[in-house]
Short mmCIF file of C-alpha atoms in Angstrom, two decimals:
data_model
loop_
_atom_site.label_atom_id
_atom_site.label_comp_id
_atom_site.label_asym_id
_atom_site.label_seq_id
_atom_site.Cartn_x
_atom_site.Cartn_y
_atom_site.Cartn_z
CA MET A 1 -32.93 11.33 -33.04
CA ASP A 2 -31.54 8.46 -31.02
CA LYS A 3 -29.88 8.39 -27.58
CA GLU A 4 -26.47 9.16 -29.08
CA GLY A 5 -27.67 12.08 -31.20
CA PHE A 6 -27.96 10.52 -34.64
CA ILE A 7 -30.98 11.39 -36.72
CA ASP A 8 -33.71 8.88 -37.32
CA PHE A 9 -33.83 8.13 -41.06
CA GLU A 10 -37.26 6.54 -40.91
CA GLN A 11 -38.63 9.73 -39.37
CA LEU A 12 -36.78 11.87 -41.91
CA GLU A 13 -38.16 9.87 -44.83
CA LYS A 14 -41.67 10.28 -43.38
CA GLU A 15 -41.19 14.05 -43.23
CA LEU A 16 -40.12 14.23 -46.85
CA ASP A 17 -43.60 14.46 -48.35
CA ASP A 18 -44.55 16.75 -51.20
CA GLN A 19 -44.86 19.67 -48.75
CA ALA A 20 -41.19 19.50 -47.84
CA LEU A 21 -38.99 22.26 -49.30
CA LEU A 22 -35.77 22.16 -47.38
CA VAL A 23 -33.83 19.84 -45.11
CA SER A 24 -31.25 21.49 -42.90
CA VAL A 25 -29.08 19.24 -40.75
CA ILE A 26 -26.02 20.12 -38.75
CA HIS A 27 -23.09 18.02 -39.92
CA GLY A 28 -21.12 17.84 -36.70
CA ASN A 29 -23.12 18.80 -33.63
CA ASN A 30 -21.59 21.64 -31.63
CA GLU A 31 -22.52 20.23 -28.22
CA ILE A 32 -22.14 16.49 -28.46
CA GLY A 33 -20.01 16.10 -31.59
CA ALA A 34 -22.34 13.67 -33.37
CA ILE A 35 -21.52 13.51 -37.07
CA GLN A 36 -24.60 12.90 -39.18
CA ASP A 37 -24.49 10.67 -42.19
CA ILE A 38 -24.96 13.56 -44.63
CA LYS A 39 -24.22 11.38 -47.62
CA ARG A 40 -27.30 9.33 -46.86
CA ILE A 41 -29.35 12.45 -46.07
CA GLY A 42 -28.20 13.98 -49.36
CA LYS A 43 -29.30 10.91 -51.28
CA LEU A 44 -32.71 10.97 -49.61
CA CYS A 45 -33.16 14.66 -50.38
CA LYS A 46 -32.19 14.09 -53.98
CA LYS A 47 -34.66 11.23 -54.26
CA HIS A 48 -37.47 13.41 -52.89
CA ASN A 49 -36.33 16.52 -54.72
CA VAL A 50 -35.82 18.56 -51.56
CA VAL A 51 -33.09 21.17 -51.11
CA PHE A 52 -30.44 20.04 -48.63
CA HIS A 53 -28.51 22.46 -46.46
CA THR A 54 -25.92 21.45 -43.91
CA ASP A 55 -24.29 23.52 -41.22
CA ALA A 56 -20.69 22.32 -41.31
CA THR A 57 -19.19 25.04 -39.11
CA GLN A 58 -17.97 22.48 -36.59
CA SER A 59 -16.72 19.87 -39.04
CA PHE A 60 -15.28 22.03 -41.83
CA CYS A 61 -11.52 21.48 -42.08
CA LYS A 62 -11.66 19.04 -39.18
CA ILE A 63 -12.81 16.01 -41.11
CA PRO A 64 -12.70 15.52 -44.88
CA LEU A 65 -15.77 16.79 -46.67
CA ASP A 66 -16.35 17.01 -50.41
CA VAL A 67 -19.44 18.61 -51.95
CA ASN A 68 -18.72 16.77 -55.22
CA ASP A 69 -18.92 13.44 -53.48
CA ILE A 70 -22.02 14.21 -51.40
CA HIS A 71 -25.29 15.65 -52.63
CA ILE A 72 -25.28 19.00 -50.82
CA ASP A 73 -27.08 22.07 -52.12
CA MET A 74 -25.86 24.49 -49.50
CA LEU A 75 -23.19 24.37 -46.84
CA THR A 76 -22.33 26.82 -44.07
CA MET A 77 -18.78 27.30 -42.77
CA ASN A 78 -16.99 29.94 -40.73
CA GLY A 79 -13.60 31.27 -39.80
CA HIS A 80 -13.22 31.19 -36.05
CA LYS A 81 -13.79 27.45 -35.71
CA LEU A 82 -10.61 26.80 -37.64
CA HIS A 83 -8.33 29.30 -35.89
CA GLY A 84 -9.29 31.98 -38.42
CA PRO A 85 -10.77 35.39 -37.67
CA LYS A 86 -14.14 35.88 -35.98
CA GLY A 87 -17.04 37.51 -37.79
CA ILE A 88 -16.52 35.86 -41.14
CA GLY A 89 -18.27 32.90 -42.69
CA ALA A 90 -19.28 31.53 -46.03
CA LEU A 91 -22.22 29.80 -47.59
CA TYR A 92 -21.60 27.37 -50.41
CA ILE A 93 -24.51 27.37 -52.86
CA LYS A 94 -24.62 24.81 -55.61
CA SER A 95 -25.18 26.36 -59.02
CA GLY A 96 -28.85 26.21 -59.87
CA ILE A 97 -30.03 26.90 -56.31
CA LYS A 98 -31.50 30.38 -56.00
CA ILE A 99 -32.10 32.04 -52.65
CA ASP A 100 -33.51 35.39 -51.59
CA PRO A 101 -31.32 37.78 -49.60
CA LEU A 102 -32.15 38.05 -45.89
CA TYR A 103 -32.08 41.81 -46.13
CA GLY A 104 -31.80 44.32 -48.92
CA GLY A 105 -29.92 47.55 -49.40
CA GLY A 106 -27.12 46.87 -51.80
CA ALA A 107 -26.03 44.76 -54.71
CA HIS A 108 -22.94 43.28 -53.04
CA GLU A 109 -22.14 39.58 -53.03
CA PHE A 110 -24.33 38.72 -56.02
CA ARG A 111 -27.19 40.75 -54.50
CA LEU A 112 -27.34 38.35 -51.58
CA ARG A 113 -25.82 40.41 -48.81
CA PRO A 114 -25.59 44.19 -48.80
CA GLY A 115 -22.56 45.97 -47.40
CA THR A 116 -18.90 46.45 -48.04
CA HIS A 117 -16.92 43.24 -48.06
CA ASN A 118 -15.00 42.43 -44.90
CA VAL A 119 -11.73 42.09 -46.80
CA PRO A 120 -9.37 41.35 -43.88
CA GLY A 121 -11.86 38.76 -42.63
CA ILE A 122 -12.13 37.13 -46.03
CA VAL A 123 -8.37 37.00 -46.51
CA GLY A 124 -7.80 35.66 -43.00
CA PHE A 125 -10.52 33.06 -43.42
CA ALA A 126 -9.09 31.90 -46.74
CA LYS A 127 -5.62 31.63 -45.23
CA ALA A 128 -6.94 29.63 -42.28
CA VAL A 129 -8.70 27.22 -44.65
CA GLU A 130 -5.52 26.86 -46.69
CA ILE A 131 -3.48 26.01 -43.58
CA GLN A 132 -6.07 23.70 -42.07
CA GLN A 133 -6.82 21.81 -45.27
CA LYS A 134 -3.20 20.92 -45.77
CA ASP A 135 -2.90 18.76 -42.65
CA ILE A 136 -6.50 17.80 -42.16
CA GLN A 137 -5.88 14.05 -41.83
CA LYS A 138 -2.85 14.43 -39.60
CA ASN A 139 -4.55 16.96 -37.31
CA ALA A 140 -7.73 14.92 -37.06
CA LYS A 141 -5.74 11.87 -36.02
CA GLN A 142 -3.63 13.78 -33.52
CA VAL A 143 -6.58 15.58 -31.89
CA LYS A 144 -8.64 12.39 -31.81
CA GLU A 145 -5.89 10.46 -30.04
CA LEU A 146 -5.55 13.13 -27.39
CA ARG A 147 -9.34 13.39 -27.03
CA ASP A 148 -9.71 9.63 -26.66
CA TYR A 149 -7.00 9.66 -24.02
CA MET A 150 -8.72 12.45 -22.10
CA VAL A 151 -12.14 10.77 -22.24
CA LYS A 152 -10.65 7.50 -21.06
CA ARG A 153 -8.83 9.09 -18.17
CA LEU A 154 -11.83 11.09 -16.98
CA CYS A 155 -14.26 8.18 -17.28
CA ASP A 156 -11.83 5.74 -15.65
CA GLU A 157 -10.76 8.00 -12.83
CA ILE A 158 -14.01 9.73 -11.90
CA GLU A 159 -16.93 7.68 -10.62
CA GLU A 160 -20.26 8.22 -12.31
CA CYS A 161 -18.79 10.17 -15.18
CA TYR A 162 -20.50 9.50 -18.51
CA LEU A 163 -19.90 10.53 -22.09
CA ASN A 164 -22.86 12.29 -23.72
CA GLY A 165 -23.44 11.75 -27.43
CA PRO A 166 -21.85 9.15 -29.70
CA GLN A 167 -20.03 6.40 -27.83
CA ASP A 168 -18.21 5.41 -31.00
CA LEU A 169 -15.26 7.78 -31.15
CA SER A 170 -14.31 7.12 -34.77
CA LEU A 171 -13.79 10.05 -37.13
CA ASP A 172 -17.00 9.46 -39.04
CA LYS A 173 -19.15 9.33 -35.90
CA ARG A 174 -17.87 12.00 -33.55
CA LEU A 175 -15.97 15.25 -34.09
CA PRO A 176 -12.37 14.54 -33.08
CA ASN A 177 -12.08 17.62 -30.86
CA ASN A 178 -15.32 17.23 -28.91
CA ILE A 179 -15.88 15.93 -25.38
CA ASN A 180 -19.20 16.19 -23.59
CA LEU A 181 -19.43 14.55 -20.20
CA ARG A 182 -21.85 14.50 -17.36
CA PHE A 183 -21.13 14.01 -13.70
CA SER A 184 -23.84 12.86 -11.36
CA TYR A 185 -24.83 14.99 -8.34
CA ILE A 186 -23.26 18.27 -9.41
CA GLU A 187 -24.35 21.34 -11.30
CA GLY A 188 -22.59 22.63 -14.40
CA GLU A 189 -22.21 26.30 -13.65
CA SER A 190 -20.37 25.67 -10.39
CA LEU A 191 -18.11 23.29 -12.25
CA LEU A 192 -17.27 25.87 -14.93
CA PHE A 193 -16.72 28.56 -12.39
CA ARG A 194 -14.19 26.54 -10.41
CA LEU A 195 -12.45 25.29 -13.54
CA SER A 196 -12.04 28.83 -14.81
CA ASP A 197 -10.10 29.57 -11.62
CA PHE A 198 -7.54 27.08 -12.91
CA GLY A 199 -7.49 28.59 -16.37
CA ILE A 200 -9.68 25.88 -17.87
CA MET A 201 -12.38 27.22 -20.15
CA ALA A 202 -15.32 24.94 -20.82
CA SER A 203 -19.06 25.16 -21.29
CA THR A 204 -22.11 23.45 -19.89
CA GLY A 205 -25.61 22.47 -20.91
CA SER A 206 -26.88 23.52 -17.52
CA ALA A 207 -29.68 26.05 -17.46
CA CYS A 208 -27.82 28.00 -14.82
CA SER A 209 -25.39 29.27 -17.41
CA SER A 210 -28.14 30.84 -19.45
CA ALA A 211 -31.10 33.10 -18.91
CA SER A 212 -33.64 30.30 -19.17
CA LEU A 213 -34.40 27.53 -16.73
CA LYS A 214 -34.24 24.84 -19.35
CA PRO A 215 -31.08 22.87 -19.78
CA SER A 216 -29.54 22.26 -23.21
CA HIS A 217 -32.17 21.26 -25.78
CA VAL A 218 -29.60 18.99 -27.39
CA LEU A 219 -29.05 17.00 -24.21
CA LEU A 220 -32.79 16.85 -23.53
CA ALA A 221 -33.35 15.58 -27.07
CA LEU A 222 -31.03 12.68 -26.26
CA GLY A 223 -33.57 11.70 -23.62
CA LEU A 224 -31.48 12.83 -20.65
CA PRO A 225 -33.53 13.90 -17.64
CA HIS A 226 -33.08 17.51 -16.53
CA GLU A 227 -30.96 16.78 -13.48
CA LYS A 228 -28.45 14.91 -15.62
CA ALA A 229 -28.32 17.60 -18.29
CA HIS A 230 -27.49 20.13 -15.56
CA GLY A 231 -24.28 18.33 -14.69
CA SER A 232 -22.80 18.36 -18.17
CA LEU A 233 -19.42 19.68 -19.21
CA ARG A 234 -18.22 20.32 -22.75
CA LEU A 235 -14.51 20.42 -23.46
CA THR A 236 -13.00 21.23 -26.82
CA LEU A 237 -9.51 20.40 -27.97
CA SER A 238 -7.49 21.66 -30.91
CA LYS A 239 -4.32 20.80 -32.74
CA TYR A 240 -2.52 23.15 -30.36
CA THR A 241 -3.61 21.23 -27.25
CA THR A 242 -0.81 19.24 -25.63
CA LYS A 243 -0.81 16.08 -23.56
CA GLU A 244 0.53 18.10 -20.59
CA GLU A 245 -2.45 20.41 -20.82
CA VAL A 246 -4.81 17.46 -20.98
CA ASP A 247 -3.21 15.88 -17.92
CA TYR A 248 -3.39 19.18 -16.05
CA ALA A 249 -7.08 19.59 -16.95
CA VAL A 250 -7.90 16.01 -15.93
CA GLU A 251 -6.33 16.53 -12.50
CA LYS A 252 -8.21 19.78 -11.93
CA ILE A 253 -11.53 18.36 -13.13
CA LYS A 254 -11.11 15.42 -10.74
CA LYS A 255 -10.43 17.78 -7.86
CA VAL A 256 -13.32 20.13 -8.62
CA VAL A 257 -15.85 17.32 -9.18
CA GLU A 258 -14.84 15.79 -5.87
CA GLU A 259 -15.17 19.09 -4.03
CA LEU A 260 -18.59 19.84 -5.49
CA ARG A 261 -19.83 16.36 -4.74
CA GLU A 262 -18.67 16.90 -1.19
CA ILE A 263 -21.13 19.77 -0.77
CA SER A 264 -23.95 18.27 -2.82
CA PRO A 265 -27.00 16.96 -0.95
CA LEU A 266 -27.55 14.41 -3.71
CA THR A 267 -24.28 12.53 -3.37
CA LYS A 268 -24.79 9.02 -2.07
CA ARG A 269 -23.11 8.44 1.22
CA MET B 1 -17.36 34.06 -16.31
CA ALA B 2 -20.18 35.38 -18.36
CA LEU B 3 -22.37 36.44 -15.46
CA ASP B 4 -21.81 39.60 -13.56
CA TYR B 5 -21.25 38.42 -9.99
CA THR B 6 -19.96 40.72 -7.28
CA ASP B 7 -16.62 39.99 -5.64
CA LYS B 8 -18.45 39.03 -2.47
CA VAL B 9 -20.51 36.38 -4.31
CA ILE B 10 -17.41 34.97 -5.97
CA GLU B 11 -15.51 34.89 -2.68
CA LEU B 12 -18.35 33.04 -0.89
CA PHE B 13 -18.76 30.64 -3.80
CA ARG B 14 -15.07 29.78 -3.63
CA ASN B 15 -14.97 29.51 0.14
CA PRO B 16 -18.50 28.90 1.35
CA LYS B 17 -19.17 28.90 5.08
CA ASN B 18 -21.36 26.41 6.97
CA VAL B 19 -21.14 23.68 4.35
CA GLY B 20 -21.74 20.17 5.54
CA GLU B 21 -24.00 18.22 7.81
CA ILE B 22 -24.96 18.12 11.46
CA GLU B 23 -25.23 14.89 13.37
CA ASN B 24 -28.73 14.54 14.82
CA PRO B 25 -30.04 17.91 13.67
CA SER B 26 -33.06 19.43 15.41
CA VAL B 27 -34.59 20.01 12.02
CA GLU B 28 -33.77 19.35 8.37
CA VAL B 29 -35.39 20.55 5.14
CA LYS B 30 -34.74 20.24 1.43
CA GLU B 31 -35.94 22.92 -0.93
CA GLY B 32 -35.91 23.02 -4.71
CA SER B 33 -35.56 20.17 -7.11
CA PRO B 34 -32.58 18.63 -8.86
CA ALA B 35 -34.41 18.76 -12.13
CA CYS B 36 -34.58 22.54 -12.17
CA GLY B 37 -30.93 22.70 -11.32
CA ASP B 38 -31.07 23.85 -7.75
CA ILE B 39 -31.56 22.01 -4.53
CA ILE B 40 -30.55 22.95 -1.05
CA GLN B 41 -30.51 21.05 2.21
CA VAL B 42 -30.49 22.98 5.48
CA GLN B 43 -29.97 21.45 8.89
CA MET B 44 -30.16 23.26 12.21
CA LYS B 45 -29.22 22.50 15.77
CA ILE B 46 -31.53 24.53 17.97
CA ASP B 47 -30.85 24.89 21.70
CA LYS B 48 -33.32 24.99 24.60
CA ASP B 49 -33.61 28.78 24.35
CA ASN B 50 -34.65 28.38 20.73
CA LYS B 51 -31.44 29.84 19.42
CA ILE B 52 -29.78 28.45 16.32
CA GLN B 53 -26.67 26.92 17.81
CA ASP B 54 -25.43 25.55 14.51
CA ILE B 55 -26.57 25.56 10.92
CA LYS B 56 -25.18 23.68 7.93
CA PHE B 57 -26.14 23.45 4.30
CA LYS B 58 -25.46 21.37 1.23
CA SER B 59 -26.15 22.56 -2.27
CA PHE B 60 -26.57 21.14 -5.72
CA GLY B 61 -26.58 24.46 -7.35
CA CYS B 62 -24.94 27.28 -9.13
CA ALA B 63 -22.57 29.85 -7.74
CA SER B 64 -25.27 32.24 -6.55
CA ASN B 65 -27.11 29.46 -4.77
CA ILE B 66 -23.99 28.49 -2.85
CA ALA B 67 -23.04 32.09 -2.10
CA THR B 68 -26.51 33.01 -0.87
CA ALA B 69 -26.73 29.93 1.30
CA SER B 70 -23.35 30.75 2.81
CA MET B 71 -24.41 34.32 3.56
CA ALA B 72 -27.87 33.41 4.83
CA THR B 73 -26.67 30.67 7.17
CA GLU B 74 -23.98 32.99 8.53
CA MET B 75 -26.56 35.71 9.19
CA VAL B 76 -28.94 33.51 11.18
CA LYS B 77 -26.34 31.54 13.13
CA GLY B 78 -26.66 32.24 16.85
CA LYS B 79 -29.95 34.06 16.39
CA HIS B 80 -33.26 33.23 18.01
CA ILE B 81 -35.53 31.32 15.65
CA ASP B 82 -38.11 34.13 15.70
CA GLU B 83 -35.48 36.52 14.40
CA ALA B 84 -34.10 34.02 11.89
CA GLU B 85 -37.55 33.54 10.45
CA LYS B 86 -37.80 37.24 9.64
CA ILE B 87 -34.74 37.32 7.44
CA THR B 88 -35.58 38.34 3.90
CA TRP B 89 -34.09 37.85 0.49
CA LYS B 90 -33.46 41.59 0.34
CA ASP B 91 -31.33 41.51 3.51
CA ILE B 92 -29.11 38.87 1.99
CA THR B 93 -28.74 40.26 -1.51
CA LYS B 94 -27.88 43.60 0.06
CA GLU B 95 -25.04 41.97 1.94
CA LEU B 96 -23.92 40.25 -1.25
CA GLY B 97 -23.86 43.53 -3.17
CA GLY B 98 -26.62 42.37 -5.53
CA LEU B 99 -27.16 39.44 -7.86
CA PRO B 100 -27.73 39.13 -11.61
CA SER B 101 -31.48 39.16 -12.21
CA VAL B 102 -31.52 35.71 -13.85
CA LYS B 103 -30.10 34.33 -10.65
CA ILE B 104 -32.89 35.46 -8.36
CA HIS B 105 -34.69 32.12 -8.37
CA CYS B 106 -31.53 30.36 -7.21
CA SER B 107 -30.98 32.75 -4.33
CA VAL B 108 -34.52 32.70 -2.98
CA LEU B 109 -34.10 29.02 -2.25
CA ALA B 110 -31.69 29.47 0.65
CA ILE B 111 -33.97 31.91 2.47
CA ASP B 112 -36.93 29.72 1.77
CA ALA B 113 -35.12 26.76 3.24
CA ILE B 114 -34.29 28.65 6.45
CA GLN B 115 -37.86 29.85 6.86
CA GLN B 116 -39.23 26.41 6.16
CA ALA B 117 -36.83 24.83 8.63
CA VAL B 118 -37.89 27.20 11.41
CA ASP B 119 -41.55 26.69 10.57
CA LYS B 120 -41.14 22.92 10.59
CA TYR B 121 -39.31 23.06 13.91
CA LYS B 122 -41.97 25.26 15.49
CA ILE B 123 -44.73 22.98 14.31
CA GLN B 124 -42.96 19.84 15.45
CA LYS B 125 -42.19 21.28 18.88
CA GLY B 126 -45.70 22.60 19.30
CA LEU B 127 -44.46 26.21 19.36
CA ARG B 128 -46.72 26.85 16.43
CA LYS B 129 -49.93 25.01 17.02
CA ILE B 130 -51.50 23.58 13.93
CA THR B 131 -54.66 22.02 15.20
CA LYS B 132 -57.19 20.36 13.02
CA ASP B 133 -59.33 23.50 12.83
CA LYS B 134 -56.43 25.57 11.46
CA ILE B 135 -56.07 23.27 8.52
CA ASN B 136 -58.19 24.56 5.69
CA LYS B 137 -57.88 25.06 1.98
CA ASP B 138 -55.86 28.29 2.32
CA PHE B 139 -53.43 26.66 4.72
CA ILE B 140 -52.79 23.84 2.28
CA ILE B 141 -52.42 26.22 -0.67
CA ASP B 142 -49.84 28.17 1.29
CA LYS B 143 -47.80 24.99 1.80
CA LEU B 144 -48.11 24.08 -1.87
CA ARG B 145 -46.40 27.35 -2.79
CA HIS B 146 -43.18 25.61 -1.85
CA VAL B 147 -43.67 22.74 -4.26
CA ILE B 148 -41.87 23.28 -7.55
CA ASP B 149 -42.69 21.83 -10.92
CA PRO B 150 -39.21 20.82 -12.12
CA SER B 151 -40.05 21.20 -15.78
CA VAL B 152 -40.42 24.97 -15.37
CA GLY B 153 -38.80 25.68 -12.02
CA THR B 154 -41.82 27.54 -10.68
CA ASP B 155 -44.19 26.57 -7.87
CA ILE B 156 -47.34 24.67 -8.69
CA ILE B 157 -49.68 27.35 -7.31
CA ARG B 158 -48.20 30.08 -9.46
CA LEU B 159 -48.39 27.75 -12.43
CA LYS B 160 -52.06 27.15 -11.68
CA GLU B 161 -51.47 23.44 -11.74
CA VAL B 162 -53.49 22.82 -8.59
CA LEU B 163 -57.10 22.32 -9.61
CA TYR B 164 -58.76 21.31 -6.39
CA VAL B 165 -58.02 21.08 -2.69
CA ARG B 166 -60.38 19.38 -0.28
CA VAL B 167 -59.91 19.17 3.47
CA ASP B 168 -61.95 16.50 5.17
CA LYS B 169 -62.28 16.77 8.96
CA LYS B 170 -64.38 13.79 9.80
CA GLY B 171 -62.10 12.09 12.33
CA ASP B 172 -59.59 13.65 14.71
CA LYS B 173 -57.34 14.58 11.82
CA ALA B 174 -57.82 16.49 8.58
CA ASP B 175 -57.50 14.40 5.46
CA VAL B 176 -56.36 16.26 2.38
CA LEU B 177 -57.15 15.62 -1.26
CA ILE B 178 -55.18 17.55 -3.87
CA GLU B 179 -55.87 17.33 -7.57
CA LEU B 180 -53.45 18.74 -10.13
CA THR B 181 -53.20 18.99 -13.88
CA HIS B 182 -50.63 16.79 -15.51
CA PRO B 183 -47.36 18.76 -15.53
CA GLU B 184 -45.79 19.68 -18.85
CA GLU B 185 -43.50 16.72 -18.45
CA ARG B 186 -45.30 13.79 -16.95
CA GLU B 187 -42.15 12.11 -15.71
CA PHE B 188 -42.15 14.71 -12.92
CA GLU B 189 -45.46 13.63 -11.45
CA SER B 190 -43.81 11.41 -8.87
CA ASN B 191 -41.36 14.20 -7.93
CA ILE B 192 -44.22 16.62 -7.40
CA LYS B 193 -46.26 14.11 -5.41
CA GLN B 194 -43.31 13.33 -3.18
CA GLU B 195 -42.61 17.01 -2.58
CA ILE B 196 -46.23 17.67 -1.64
CA GLU B 197 -46.13 14.83 0.88
CA GLU B 198 -42.85 16.09 2.36
CA LYS B 199 -44.34 19.53 2.88
CA LEU B 200 -47.44 18.25 4.64
CA GLU B 201 -46.89 14.95 6.39
CA PHE B 202 -44.99 16.26 9.42
CA ILE B 203 -47.86 18.58 10.39
CA PRO B 204 -49.62 17.00 13.40
CA GLY B 205 -53.20 17.84 12.43
CA ILE B 206 -52.92 16.29 8.98
CA GLY B 207 -54.06 12.76 8.35
CA LYS B 208 -54.25 11.09 5.01
CA ILE B 209 -52.73 12.91 2.03
CA GLN B 210 -54.05 12.03 -1.38
CA VAL B 211 -52.46 13.49 -4.52
CA GLU B 212 -54.00 12.92 -7.93
CA PHE B 213 -53.20 14.09 -11.42
CA LYS B 214 -56.18 14.80 -13.66
CA ASP B 215 -56.88 15.99 -17.16
CA HIS B 216 -59.69 18.27 -16.07
CA ALA B 217 -60.83 20.10 -12.99
CA PRO B 218 -63.62 18.39 -11.03
CA ASN B 219 -65.57 21.63 -10.93
CA PRO B 220 -66.43 22.75 -14.47
CA LYS B 221 -67.02 26.30 -13.17
CA SER B 222 -63.35 26.69 -12.33
CA PRO B 223 -61.57 24.75 -15.05
CA LYS B 224 -58.34 26.60 -14.43
CA GLY B 225 -56.06 26.21 -11.43
CA ILE B 226 -56.70 27.74 -8.03
#
């Protein structure tokens, strides 16, 4: 993959030898928002006769996506990423593709997944899809505009603040709701902690927020050194986010970054 | 927050004590490495009776790092350096009401920094005499326990990355040669080398410090680290 998080097609084509069975590529990356060119991947897979699966949980109902237009054999989607219920998801399987169940025990869901159907989840998920699909273009545009505004303000107003992932913010390159920044000289967990005091919920690629000492594998794969990956902050917007909320968050982030830089031994004096 | 911090830790993280810098400190140390997500700088002003008149820290680190440093610096302030040196990680975590187990490595750093600062001060002032004859392989290995490989966040001795240590006492000073395996991520070689030099160069009895990264140990009988 390249520095912005897009997959390397030369490498992919090399991997598609006669041993290859399946290609699975995330459509919109959950950390950095990079949207892969799945149409091109689909074509390549078709050419080499390899099954293509895409995880579209982040992009589903956020940007237009049509399995009739793109060669996709399987596609994963879920409810809670589109304001639907948690604990429900779906796998699209093109007719003709046969898969084994992960575990046995019952003949439910075409013998693919044992257990009683989660009916409220299914109904809620379907309703959420219905609502989201209706205004997909309008919502994408609205969220993108707000996101672009927030990125611009943060990068303009905070020194040494950088955007991780795709620099091109268009709808076919980066998820419209995703922001992933890094701030030099500070550590992500401290940042999250202080932001949560102001009611701002975010996440970080810093190792300190997890049980391991390694920072986010996604950020490392972009070629970021460890110390830079530790200072990352991911913010996610939705169609319910307002400009007032964005302005409030920008002010608080500025304040917290400044305070943490004040106590950091790495800050240049 | 996801992690289970005590109220005391959260309070000290929000309002840490002794943050900042001292003008003309008696001693200054940095422990940790930015690459593993934690680094701490400790400065002390030590008076003529060897009491810690003032202590300040700066931290690039998570909440527990900041909270521990705040607590540790508060506990040693005003104390004699001999007493300060004896402070343990247990003393501090007890005061903090405990820490999540994944956070232990972040909290050890503050205590380490205090102990290293006192040690450095004592050596520099001649209170702890490190003459040429005291410098041997074990002495060097002990110092290398404070050098961290940023790719894993663990010290290079525990990782068995140090293959060979030679102390050469031909002149009036002991020259040191240290050979290591290439770390998992080679970009960190210069970090590791720099840290090794920082831990050794202030010691009066030490002369030339040579750090080399090798594929194999020089002695085929001990191909693995010391």
